[in-house]
Coordinates of C-alpha atoms and ligand atoms in Angstrom, one line a residue:
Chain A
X1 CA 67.1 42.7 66.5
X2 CA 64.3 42.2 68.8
X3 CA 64.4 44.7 71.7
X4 CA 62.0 44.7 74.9
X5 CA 62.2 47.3 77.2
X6 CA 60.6 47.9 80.3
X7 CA 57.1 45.9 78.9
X8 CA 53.8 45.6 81.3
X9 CA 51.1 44.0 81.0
X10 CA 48.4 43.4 83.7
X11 CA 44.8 41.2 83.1
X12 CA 42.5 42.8 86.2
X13 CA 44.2 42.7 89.0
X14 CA 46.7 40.1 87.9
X15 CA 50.3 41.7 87.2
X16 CA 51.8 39.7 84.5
X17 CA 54.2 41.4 82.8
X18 CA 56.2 43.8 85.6
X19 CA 59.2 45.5 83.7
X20 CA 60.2 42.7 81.3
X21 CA 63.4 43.7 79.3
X22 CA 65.1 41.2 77.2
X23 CA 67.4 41.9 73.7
X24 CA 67.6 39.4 70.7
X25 CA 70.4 39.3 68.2
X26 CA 69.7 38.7 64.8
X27 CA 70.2 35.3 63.9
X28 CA 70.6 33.9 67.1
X29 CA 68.5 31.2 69.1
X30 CA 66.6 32.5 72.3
X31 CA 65.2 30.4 74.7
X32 CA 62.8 31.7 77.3
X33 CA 62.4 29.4 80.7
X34 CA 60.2 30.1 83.4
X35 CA 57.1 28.7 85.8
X36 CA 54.0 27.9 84.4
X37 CA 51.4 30.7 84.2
X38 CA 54.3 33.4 85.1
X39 CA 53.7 35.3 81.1
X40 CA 55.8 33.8 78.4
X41 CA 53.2 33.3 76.2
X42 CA 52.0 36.7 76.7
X43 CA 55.3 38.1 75.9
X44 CA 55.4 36.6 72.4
X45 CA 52.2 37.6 72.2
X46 CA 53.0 40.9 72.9
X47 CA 55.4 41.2 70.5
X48 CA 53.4 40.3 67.5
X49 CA 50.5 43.1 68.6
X50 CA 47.9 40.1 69.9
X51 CA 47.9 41.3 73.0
X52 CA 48.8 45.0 73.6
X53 CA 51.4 45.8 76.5
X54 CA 50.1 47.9 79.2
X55 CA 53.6 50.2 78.8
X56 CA 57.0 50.0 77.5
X57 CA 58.5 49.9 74.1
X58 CA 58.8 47.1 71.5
X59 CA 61.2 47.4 68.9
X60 CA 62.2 45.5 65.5
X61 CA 65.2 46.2 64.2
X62 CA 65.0 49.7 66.0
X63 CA 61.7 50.2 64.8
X64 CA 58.8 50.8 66.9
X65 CA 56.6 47.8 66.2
X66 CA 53.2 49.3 67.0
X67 CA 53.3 51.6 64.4
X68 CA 53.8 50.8 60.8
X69 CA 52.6 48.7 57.8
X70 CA 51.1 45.6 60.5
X71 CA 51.1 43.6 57.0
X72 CA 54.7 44.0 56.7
X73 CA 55.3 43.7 59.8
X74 CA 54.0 40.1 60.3
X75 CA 55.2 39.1 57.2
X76 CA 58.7 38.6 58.8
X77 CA 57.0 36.3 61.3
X78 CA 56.5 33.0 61.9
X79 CA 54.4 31.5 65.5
X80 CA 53.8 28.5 66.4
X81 CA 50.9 28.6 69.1
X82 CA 51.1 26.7 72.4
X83 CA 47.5 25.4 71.6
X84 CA 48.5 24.5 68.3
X85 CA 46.1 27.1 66.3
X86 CA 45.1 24.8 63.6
X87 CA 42.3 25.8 61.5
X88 CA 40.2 22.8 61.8
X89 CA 38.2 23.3 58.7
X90 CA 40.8 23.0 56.2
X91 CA 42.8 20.2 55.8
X92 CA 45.9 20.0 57.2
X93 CA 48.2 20.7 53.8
X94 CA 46.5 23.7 53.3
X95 CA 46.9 24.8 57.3
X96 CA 50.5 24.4 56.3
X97 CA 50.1 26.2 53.2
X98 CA 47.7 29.4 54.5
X99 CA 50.4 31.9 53.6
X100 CA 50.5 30.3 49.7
X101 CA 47.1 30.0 49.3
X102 CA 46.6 33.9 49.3
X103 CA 47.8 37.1 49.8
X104 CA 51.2 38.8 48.2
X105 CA 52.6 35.1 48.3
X106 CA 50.1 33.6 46.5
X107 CA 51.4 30.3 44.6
X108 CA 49.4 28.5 41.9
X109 CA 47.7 25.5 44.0
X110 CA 50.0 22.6 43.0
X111 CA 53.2 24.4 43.9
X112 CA 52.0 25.8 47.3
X113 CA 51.0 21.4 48.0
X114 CA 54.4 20.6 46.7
X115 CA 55.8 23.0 49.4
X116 CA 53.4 21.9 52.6
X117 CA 54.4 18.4 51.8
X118 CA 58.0 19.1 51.8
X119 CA 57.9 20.8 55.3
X120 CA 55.8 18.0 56.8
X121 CA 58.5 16.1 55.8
X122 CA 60.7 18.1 58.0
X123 CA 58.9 18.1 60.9
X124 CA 58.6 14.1 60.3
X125 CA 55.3 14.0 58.8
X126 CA 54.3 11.6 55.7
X127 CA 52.9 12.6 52.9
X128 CA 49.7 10.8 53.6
X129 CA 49.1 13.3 56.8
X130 CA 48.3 16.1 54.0
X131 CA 45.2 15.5 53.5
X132 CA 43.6 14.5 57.0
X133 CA 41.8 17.2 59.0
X134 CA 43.9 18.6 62.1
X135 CA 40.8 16.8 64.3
X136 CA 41.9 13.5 63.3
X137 CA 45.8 13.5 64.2
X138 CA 47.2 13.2 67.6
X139 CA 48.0 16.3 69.7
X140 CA 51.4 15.7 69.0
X141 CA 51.1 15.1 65.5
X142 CA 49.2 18.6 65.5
X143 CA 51.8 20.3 67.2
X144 CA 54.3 19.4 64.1
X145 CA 51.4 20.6 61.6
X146 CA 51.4 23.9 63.7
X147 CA 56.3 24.3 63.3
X148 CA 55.4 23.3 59.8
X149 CA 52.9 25.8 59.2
X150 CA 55.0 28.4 61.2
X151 CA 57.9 27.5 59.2
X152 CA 56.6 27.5 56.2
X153 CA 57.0 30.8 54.3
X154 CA 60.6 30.9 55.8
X155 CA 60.3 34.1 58.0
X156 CA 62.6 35.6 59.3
X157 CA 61.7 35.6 62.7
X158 CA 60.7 32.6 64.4
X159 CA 58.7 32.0 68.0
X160 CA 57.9 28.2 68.6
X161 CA 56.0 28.0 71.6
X162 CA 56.9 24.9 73.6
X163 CA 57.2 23.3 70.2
X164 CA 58.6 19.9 72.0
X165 CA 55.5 19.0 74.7
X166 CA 53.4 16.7 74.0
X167 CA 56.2 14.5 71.5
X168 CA 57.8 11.5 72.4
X169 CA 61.6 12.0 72.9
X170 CA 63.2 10.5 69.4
X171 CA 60.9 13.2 67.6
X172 CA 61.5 16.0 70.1
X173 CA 64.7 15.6 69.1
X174 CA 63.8 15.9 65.7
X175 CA 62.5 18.9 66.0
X176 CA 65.2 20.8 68.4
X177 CA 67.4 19.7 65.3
X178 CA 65.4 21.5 62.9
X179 CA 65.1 24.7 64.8
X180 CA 69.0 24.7 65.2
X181 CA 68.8 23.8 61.3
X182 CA 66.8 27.0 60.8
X183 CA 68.7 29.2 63.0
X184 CA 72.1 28.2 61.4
X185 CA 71.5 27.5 58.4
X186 CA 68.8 29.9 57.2
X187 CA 69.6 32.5 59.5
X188 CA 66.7 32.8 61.6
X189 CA 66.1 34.7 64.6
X190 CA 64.0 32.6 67.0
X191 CA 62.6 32.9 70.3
X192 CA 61.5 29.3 72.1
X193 CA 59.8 28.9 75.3
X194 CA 60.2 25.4 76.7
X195 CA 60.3 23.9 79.7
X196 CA 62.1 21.1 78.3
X197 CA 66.0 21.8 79.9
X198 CA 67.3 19.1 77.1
X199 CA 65.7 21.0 74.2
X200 CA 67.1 24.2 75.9
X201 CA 70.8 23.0 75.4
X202 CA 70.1 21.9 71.6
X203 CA 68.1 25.1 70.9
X204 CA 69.3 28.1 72.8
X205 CA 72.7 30.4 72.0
X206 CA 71.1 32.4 74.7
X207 CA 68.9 31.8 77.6
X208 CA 66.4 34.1 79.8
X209 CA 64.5 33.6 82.9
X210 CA 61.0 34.8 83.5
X211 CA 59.8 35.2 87.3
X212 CA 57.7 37.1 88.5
X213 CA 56.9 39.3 85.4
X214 CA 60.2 40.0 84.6
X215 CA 63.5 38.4 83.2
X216 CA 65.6 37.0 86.5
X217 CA 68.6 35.3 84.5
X218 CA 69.9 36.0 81.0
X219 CA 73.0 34.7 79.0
X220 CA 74.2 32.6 77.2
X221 CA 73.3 28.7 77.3
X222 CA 77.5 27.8 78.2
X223 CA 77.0 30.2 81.5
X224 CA 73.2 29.1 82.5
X225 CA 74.9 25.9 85.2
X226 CA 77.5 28.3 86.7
X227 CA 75.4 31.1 87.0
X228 CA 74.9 30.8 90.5
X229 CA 71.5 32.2 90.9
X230 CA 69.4 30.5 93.4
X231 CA 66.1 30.7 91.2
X232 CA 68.1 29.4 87.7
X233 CA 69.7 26.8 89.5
X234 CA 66.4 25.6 91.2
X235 CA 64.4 25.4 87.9
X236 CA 67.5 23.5 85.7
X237 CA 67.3 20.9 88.1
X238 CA 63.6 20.7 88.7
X239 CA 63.9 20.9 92.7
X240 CA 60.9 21.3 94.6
X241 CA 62.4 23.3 97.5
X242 CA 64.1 26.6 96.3
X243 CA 63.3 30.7 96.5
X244 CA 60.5 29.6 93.8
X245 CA 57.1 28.7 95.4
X246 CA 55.9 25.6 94.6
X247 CA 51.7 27.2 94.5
X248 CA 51.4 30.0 92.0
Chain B
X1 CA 19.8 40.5 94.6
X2 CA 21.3 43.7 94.2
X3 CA 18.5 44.0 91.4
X4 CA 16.1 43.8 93.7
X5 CA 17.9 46.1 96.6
X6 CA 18.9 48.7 94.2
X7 CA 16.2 48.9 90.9
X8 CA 17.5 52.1 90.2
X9 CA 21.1 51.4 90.0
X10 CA 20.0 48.3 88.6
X11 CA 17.9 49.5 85.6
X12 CA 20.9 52.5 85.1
X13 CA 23.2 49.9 84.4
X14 CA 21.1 48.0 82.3
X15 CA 20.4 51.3 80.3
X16 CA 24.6 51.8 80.2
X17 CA 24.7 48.5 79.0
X18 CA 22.5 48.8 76.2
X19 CA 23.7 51.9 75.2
X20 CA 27.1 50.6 75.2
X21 CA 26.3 46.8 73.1
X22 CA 24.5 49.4 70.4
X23 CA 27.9 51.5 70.0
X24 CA 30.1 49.1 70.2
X25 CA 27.9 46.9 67.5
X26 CA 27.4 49.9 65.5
X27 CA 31.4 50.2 65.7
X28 CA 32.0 46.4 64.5
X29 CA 28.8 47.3 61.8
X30 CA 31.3 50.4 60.5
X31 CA 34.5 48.3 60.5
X32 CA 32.9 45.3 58.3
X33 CA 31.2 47.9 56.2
X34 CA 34.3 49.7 55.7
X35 CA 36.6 46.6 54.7
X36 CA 34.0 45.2 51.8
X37 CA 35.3 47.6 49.5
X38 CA 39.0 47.3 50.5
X39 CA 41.2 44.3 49.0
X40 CA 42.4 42.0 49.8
X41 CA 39.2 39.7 48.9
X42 CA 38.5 36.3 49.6
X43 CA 36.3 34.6 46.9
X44 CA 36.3 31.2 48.0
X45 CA 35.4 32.0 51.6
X46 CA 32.5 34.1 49.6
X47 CA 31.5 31.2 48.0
X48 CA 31.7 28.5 50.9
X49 CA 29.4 31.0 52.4
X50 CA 27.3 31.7 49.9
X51 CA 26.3 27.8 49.5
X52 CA 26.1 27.8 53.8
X53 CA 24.0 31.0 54.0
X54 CA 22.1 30.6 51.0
X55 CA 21.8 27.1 49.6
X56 CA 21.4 25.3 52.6
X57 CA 18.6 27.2 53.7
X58 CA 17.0 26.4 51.4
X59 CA 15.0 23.8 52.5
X60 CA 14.2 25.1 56.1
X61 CA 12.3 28.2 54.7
X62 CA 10.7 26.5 52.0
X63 CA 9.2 24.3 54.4
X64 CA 8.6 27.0 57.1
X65 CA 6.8 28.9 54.2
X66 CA 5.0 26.3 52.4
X67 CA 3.3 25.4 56.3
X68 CA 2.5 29.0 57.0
X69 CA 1.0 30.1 54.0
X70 CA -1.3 27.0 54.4
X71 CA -2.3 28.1 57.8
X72 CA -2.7 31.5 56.9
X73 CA -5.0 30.3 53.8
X74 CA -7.0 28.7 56.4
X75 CA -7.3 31.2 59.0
X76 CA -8.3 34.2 56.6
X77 CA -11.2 31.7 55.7
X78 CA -12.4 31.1 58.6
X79 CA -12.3 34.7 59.9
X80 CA -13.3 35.8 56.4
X81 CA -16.4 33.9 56.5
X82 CA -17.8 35.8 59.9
X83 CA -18.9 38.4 57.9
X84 CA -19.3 36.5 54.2
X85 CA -15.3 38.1 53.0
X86 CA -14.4 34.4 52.4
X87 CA -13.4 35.3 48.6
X88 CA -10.5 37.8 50.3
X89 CA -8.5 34.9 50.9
X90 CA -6.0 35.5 47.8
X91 CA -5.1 38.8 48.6
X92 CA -5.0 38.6 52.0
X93 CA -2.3 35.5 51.8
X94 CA -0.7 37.1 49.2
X95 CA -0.3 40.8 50.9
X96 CA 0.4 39.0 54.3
X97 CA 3.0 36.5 53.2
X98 CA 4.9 39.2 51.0
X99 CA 4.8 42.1 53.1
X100 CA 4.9 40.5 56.8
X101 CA 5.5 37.1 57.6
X102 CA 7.7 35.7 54.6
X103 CA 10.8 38.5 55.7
X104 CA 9.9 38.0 59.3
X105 CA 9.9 33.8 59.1
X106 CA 12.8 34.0 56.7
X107 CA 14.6 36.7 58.8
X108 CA 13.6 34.2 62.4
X109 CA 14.9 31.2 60.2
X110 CA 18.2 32.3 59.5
X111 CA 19.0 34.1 62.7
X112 CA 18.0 30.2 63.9
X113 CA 20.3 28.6 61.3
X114 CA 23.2 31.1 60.0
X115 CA 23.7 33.3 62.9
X116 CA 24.4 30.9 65.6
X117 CA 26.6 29.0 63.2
X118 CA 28.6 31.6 62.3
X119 CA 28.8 32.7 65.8
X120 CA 29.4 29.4 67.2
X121 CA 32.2 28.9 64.8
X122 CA 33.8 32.2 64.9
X123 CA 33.8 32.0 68.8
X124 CA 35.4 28.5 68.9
X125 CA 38.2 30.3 66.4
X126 CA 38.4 33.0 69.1
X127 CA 39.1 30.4 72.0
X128 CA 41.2 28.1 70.6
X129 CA 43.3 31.2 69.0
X130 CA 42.5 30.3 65.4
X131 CA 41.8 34.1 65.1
X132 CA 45.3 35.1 66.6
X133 CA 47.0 32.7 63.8
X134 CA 45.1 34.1 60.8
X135 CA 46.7 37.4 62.2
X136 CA 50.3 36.2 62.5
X137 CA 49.7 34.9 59.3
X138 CA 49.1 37.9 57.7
X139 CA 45.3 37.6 57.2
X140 CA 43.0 40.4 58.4
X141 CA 39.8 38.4 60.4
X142 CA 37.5 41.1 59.4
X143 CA 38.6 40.4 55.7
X144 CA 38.7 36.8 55.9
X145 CA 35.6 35.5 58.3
X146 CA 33.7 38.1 58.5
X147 CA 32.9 40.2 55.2
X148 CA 32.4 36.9 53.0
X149 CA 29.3 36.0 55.9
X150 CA 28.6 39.5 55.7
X151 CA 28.1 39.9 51.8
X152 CA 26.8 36.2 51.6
X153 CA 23.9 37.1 53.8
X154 CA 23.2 40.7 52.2
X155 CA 23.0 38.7 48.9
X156 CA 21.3 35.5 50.0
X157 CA 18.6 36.3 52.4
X158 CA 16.7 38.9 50.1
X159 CA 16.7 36.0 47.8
X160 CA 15.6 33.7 50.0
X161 CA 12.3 35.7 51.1
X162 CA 11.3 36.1 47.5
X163 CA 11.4 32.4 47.2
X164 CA 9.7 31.7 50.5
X165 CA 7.0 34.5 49.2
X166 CA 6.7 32.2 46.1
X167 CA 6.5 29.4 48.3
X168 CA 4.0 30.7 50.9
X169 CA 1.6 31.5 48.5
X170 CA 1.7 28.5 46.7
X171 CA 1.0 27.0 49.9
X172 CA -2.3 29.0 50.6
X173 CA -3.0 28.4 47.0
X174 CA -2.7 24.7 47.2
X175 CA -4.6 24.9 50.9
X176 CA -7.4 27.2 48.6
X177 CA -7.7 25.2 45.9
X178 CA -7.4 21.7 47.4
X179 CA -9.6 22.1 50.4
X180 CA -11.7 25.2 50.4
X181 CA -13.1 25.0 46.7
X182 CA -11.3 28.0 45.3
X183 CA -11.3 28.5 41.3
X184 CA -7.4 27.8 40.7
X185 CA -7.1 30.5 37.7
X186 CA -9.3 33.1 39.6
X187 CA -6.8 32.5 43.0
X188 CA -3.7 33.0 41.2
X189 CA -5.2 36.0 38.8
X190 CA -6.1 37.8 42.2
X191 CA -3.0 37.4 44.0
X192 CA -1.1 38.9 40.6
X193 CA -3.1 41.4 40.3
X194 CA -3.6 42.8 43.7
X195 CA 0.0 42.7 44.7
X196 CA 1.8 46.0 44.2
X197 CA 5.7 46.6 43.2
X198 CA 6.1 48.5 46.6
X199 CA 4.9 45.0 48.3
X200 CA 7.7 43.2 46.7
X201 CA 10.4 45.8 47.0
X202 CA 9.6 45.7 51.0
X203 CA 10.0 42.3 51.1
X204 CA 13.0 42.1 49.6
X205 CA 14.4 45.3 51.5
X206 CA 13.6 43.5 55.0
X207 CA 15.2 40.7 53.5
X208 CA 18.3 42.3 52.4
X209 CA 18.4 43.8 56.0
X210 CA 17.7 41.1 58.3
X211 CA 20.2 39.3 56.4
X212 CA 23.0 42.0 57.6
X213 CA 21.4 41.4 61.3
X214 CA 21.6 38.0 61.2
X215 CA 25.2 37.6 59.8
X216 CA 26.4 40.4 61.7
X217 CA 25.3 39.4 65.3
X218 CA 27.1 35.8 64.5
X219 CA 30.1 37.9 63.7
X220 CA 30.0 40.5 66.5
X221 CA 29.2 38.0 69.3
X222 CA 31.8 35.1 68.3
X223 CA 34.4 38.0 67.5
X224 CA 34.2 39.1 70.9
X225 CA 33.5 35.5 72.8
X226 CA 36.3 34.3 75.6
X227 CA 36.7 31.6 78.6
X228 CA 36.5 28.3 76.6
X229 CA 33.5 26.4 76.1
X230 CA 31.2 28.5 77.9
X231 CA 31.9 31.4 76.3
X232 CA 31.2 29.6 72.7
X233 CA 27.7 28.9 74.1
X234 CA 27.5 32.0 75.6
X235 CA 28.7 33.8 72.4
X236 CA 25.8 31.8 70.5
X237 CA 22.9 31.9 72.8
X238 CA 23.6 36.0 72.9
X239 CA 23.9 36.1 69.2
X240 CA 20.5 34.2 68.3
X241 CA 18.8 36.2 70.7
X242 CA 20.0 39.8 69.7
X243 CA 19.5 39.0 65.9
X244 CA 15.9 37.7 66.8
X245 CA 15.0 40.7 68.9
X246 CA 16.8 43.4 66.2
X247 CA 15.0 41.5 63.5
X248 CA 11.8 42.2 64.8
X249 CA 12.3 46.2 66.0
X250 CA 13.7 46.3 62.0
X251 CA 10.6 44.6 60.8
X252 CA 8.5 47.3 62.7
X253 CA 10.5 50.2 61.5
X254 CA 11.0 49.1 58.1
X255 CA 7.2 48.2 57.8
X256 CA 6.2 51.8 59.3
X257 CA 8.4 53.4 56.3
X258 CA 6.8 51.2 54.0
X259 CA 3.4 52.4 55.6
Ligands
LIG1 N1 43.6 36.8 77.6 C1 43.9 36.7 78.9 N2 43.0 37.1 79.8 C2 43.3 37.1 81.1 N3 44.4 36.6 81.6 C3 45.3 36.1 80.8 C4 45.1 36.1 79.4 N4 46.1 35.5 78.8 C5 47.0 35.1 79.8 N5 46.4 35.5 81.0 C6 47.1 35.2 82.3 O1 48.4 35.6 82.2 C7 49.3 34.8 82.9 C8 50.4 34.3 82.0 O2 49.9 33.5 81.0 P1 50.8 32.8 79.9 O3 50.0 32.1 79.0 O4 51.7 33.8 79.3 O5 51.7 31.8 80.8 P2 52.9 31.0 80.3 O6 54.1 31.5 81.0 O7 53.0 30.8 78.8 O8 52.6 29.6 81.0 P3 52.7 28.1 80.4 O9 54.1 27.7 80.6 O10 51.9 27.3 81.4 O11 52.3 28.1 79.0 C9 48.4 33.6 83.4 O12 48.2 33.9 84.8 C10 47.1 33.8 82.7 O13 46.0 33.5 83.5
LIG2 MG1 52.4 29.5 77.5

């Protein structure tokens, strides 16, 4: 469904991106590893046309995704940012509830609450939370705000972006169950980057490995400990000595 | 350094780099312009900036007006009186406040007050990728943030130098009155009748287009702000500074075609 081929993408004189070719199946649960700093986030980026590739083709369900109705386009979409993104001068119900408030989706004002407060419910939120400002929750109580709001006009595309960091492990497990929940139940295509290898087995039907600008390892989660590849192996298991340079 | 090894290079560059800020502003001016017309709209952003841009200046230029058209009361009369044109003091404060100094101090005011808000905010939106969420969410951030500043400020500020006119005068007519023995009825009778329509339509044409400096440079400069907090105050020093300086080279071109 998603299909990457060949994508670049340099900042000055730093070579992100060097060939990076990866295919997503409808419906299924990707999960993108890799060092810090070596251009996952730019690659969802990419994708969604907030940072534009140097070269190489992005494509949608075979369509070209740089061309087109954009508003159509994102409408399929759903992101949750590494940073969080919240908009810190609306409260947090209505963060959850941007895509409600306005636009073709627009949902008179009680409804469009009744919804927010359902999916911070899902992300383990209470009802109380809907009314605070982002600025006065905790970073990982943020990061929740930022799946629920991602999640929240059910797209049918999802990317979480390390979606677990930052939470303690009973809710991280939460919400590696919910993503699974979206995937299989709703039928969700999602793409998650995490460095997190247990949320990886709970997530991901498939896995790829970023070094170096482009994907090293990819298949499916059942195949990632027998792969054999030196640089997979060294990551899964978080060694310090391995073809991967410790400085980058 | 290399300023002072190579002045030529140097001041080239500098020339390129103006050249470029006025294309690429004139660009972002086109773009904002362009998507007023175009729905979707956004009237409550409108309105939250119509009470930040307009309301809430409220008191600054009333204050900075009420002050200056004291002083200017004053000042006439003293330089009035050098050659016995003491009596000159209405129309002078009147013709001064409405033509020059009310657009001007309202214009200085707001680039103060709105345009490094607005740029300050919109830059932190930048760097902590608020503005790459609105897109993902289907939001357009030239729709959203920036034409509801835009129109609030096109609407608000002409406003806002009648009403600091007003105020101005009624400051040099309190100053007149209170202090230098001026006939109330005869002061305001004067002013009336010595200011023209032209005055007021100038006024409220520099108004109108200082407003559009002032709301666009916050736009332009926190659109386009990056690397964290520095850029953000980056972003707004550049902002206050280029909507002061444009203010001014409007207020001499503006006044020359008013002439
Ligand atoms: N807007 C930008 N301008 C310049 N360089 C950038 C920009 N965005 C990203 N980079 C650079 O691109 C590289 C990859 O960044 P990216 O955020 O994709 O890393 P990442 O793989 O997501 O890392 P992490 O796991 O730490 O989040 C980094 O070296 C970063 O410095
Ligand atoms: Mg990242």
């Amino acid at each position: 469904m998603i299909e990457l081929d060949n994508l670049q993408k340099r900042f000055g004189e730093n070579r992100v991106l060097r060939g990076l070719t990866l295919n997503v199946e409808r419906g299924t649960s990707m999960v993108i590893i890799g060092g810090s700093g070596t251009g996952k986030s730019v690659a969802l980026k990419c994708i969604l046309g907030l940072v534009t590739p140097d070269s190489g083709t992005i494509k949608v369900d075979g369509q070209d995704a740089t061309t087109g109705d954009r508003d159509a386009f994102l409408a399929r979409f759903g992101m949750l940012f590494q940073g969080g993104a919240l908009f810190d001068s609306l409260p947090v119900w209505q963060n959850v509830a941007f895509r409600h408030l306005r636009g073709s989706l627009k949902k008179p004002q009680a409804e469009a609450r009744e919804l927010a407060i359902e999916k911070l419910r899902r992300v383990g939120l209470k009802p109380e939370t809907a009314d605070q400002l982002p600025a006065e929750l905790s970073g990982g109580m943020q990061k929740r705000v930022g799946l629920a709001r991602a999640i929240a006009a059910d797209p049918e595309i999802i990317f979480f972006d390390e979606p677990t960091t930052g939470l303690d492990p009973i809710m991280a497990g939460v919400i590696n169950d919910l993503i699974r929940e979206i995937v299989v139940e709703m039928g969700a295509t999602a793409m998650t980057i995490t460095h997190d290898m247990t949320s990886v087995r709970a997530i991901a039907d498939n896995v790829a490995m970023l070094h170096e600008g482009v994907i090293k390892w990819t298949g499916p989660v059942s195949q990632m400990d027998a792969s054999g590849d030196p640089y997979l192996d060294q990551f899964i298991h978080g060694r310090a000595e391995g073809p991967i340079a410790a400085v980058r | 350094m290399s300023a002072l090894l190579h002045p030529l290079a140097f001041i080239g560059a500098l020339v390129l780099g103006i050249c470029g800020t006025i294309g690429k502003v004139a660009i972002f001016m086109a773009r904002s312009f362009s998507h007023i017309l175009r729905p979707p709209f956004y009237p409550k952003e409108l309105g939250v900036a119509l009470l930040n841009i307009g309301w809430l200046s409220l008191p600054v230029v009333g204050l900075t007006a009420i002050f200056t058209g004291g002083a200017l009361a004053l000042q006439i009369y003293s330089g009035g009186s050098r050659f016995s044109a003491e009596a000159v003091v209405p129309q002078i404060v009147a013709i001064g406040m409405v033509r020059e100094l009310g657009p001007v101090l309202v214009g200085l005011m707001i680039a103060a007050r709105v345009t490094s808000s607005i740029a300050a905010e919109i830059a932190t939106m930048k760097v902590t990728e608020q503005i790459d969420a609105l897109v993902t969410l289907s939001t357009n951030p030239m729709k959203y943030l920036v034409v509801p500043r835009l129109l609030a400020a096109l609407i608000t500020v002409p406003m806002l130098v009648g009403i600091g006119d007003i105020i101005g005068i009624a400051g040099g007519y309190t100053v007149a009155v209170q202090n230098l023995g001026f006939n109330p009825a005869t002061y305001l009778k004067n002013t009336v009748n010595f200011l023209e329509p032209l005055d007021v339509i100038s006024s409220l044409v520099k108004g109108a287009a200082f407003g559009v400096i002032a709301a666009l440079m916050g736009c332009y400069y926190g659109m386009k702000s990056e690397r964290g907090a520095q850029g953000v105050g980056q972003a707004t020093k550049n902002s206050v500074e280029a909507a002061a300086i444009l203010i001014l080279a409007a207020n001499f071109v503006l006044t020359g075609m008013f002439f």
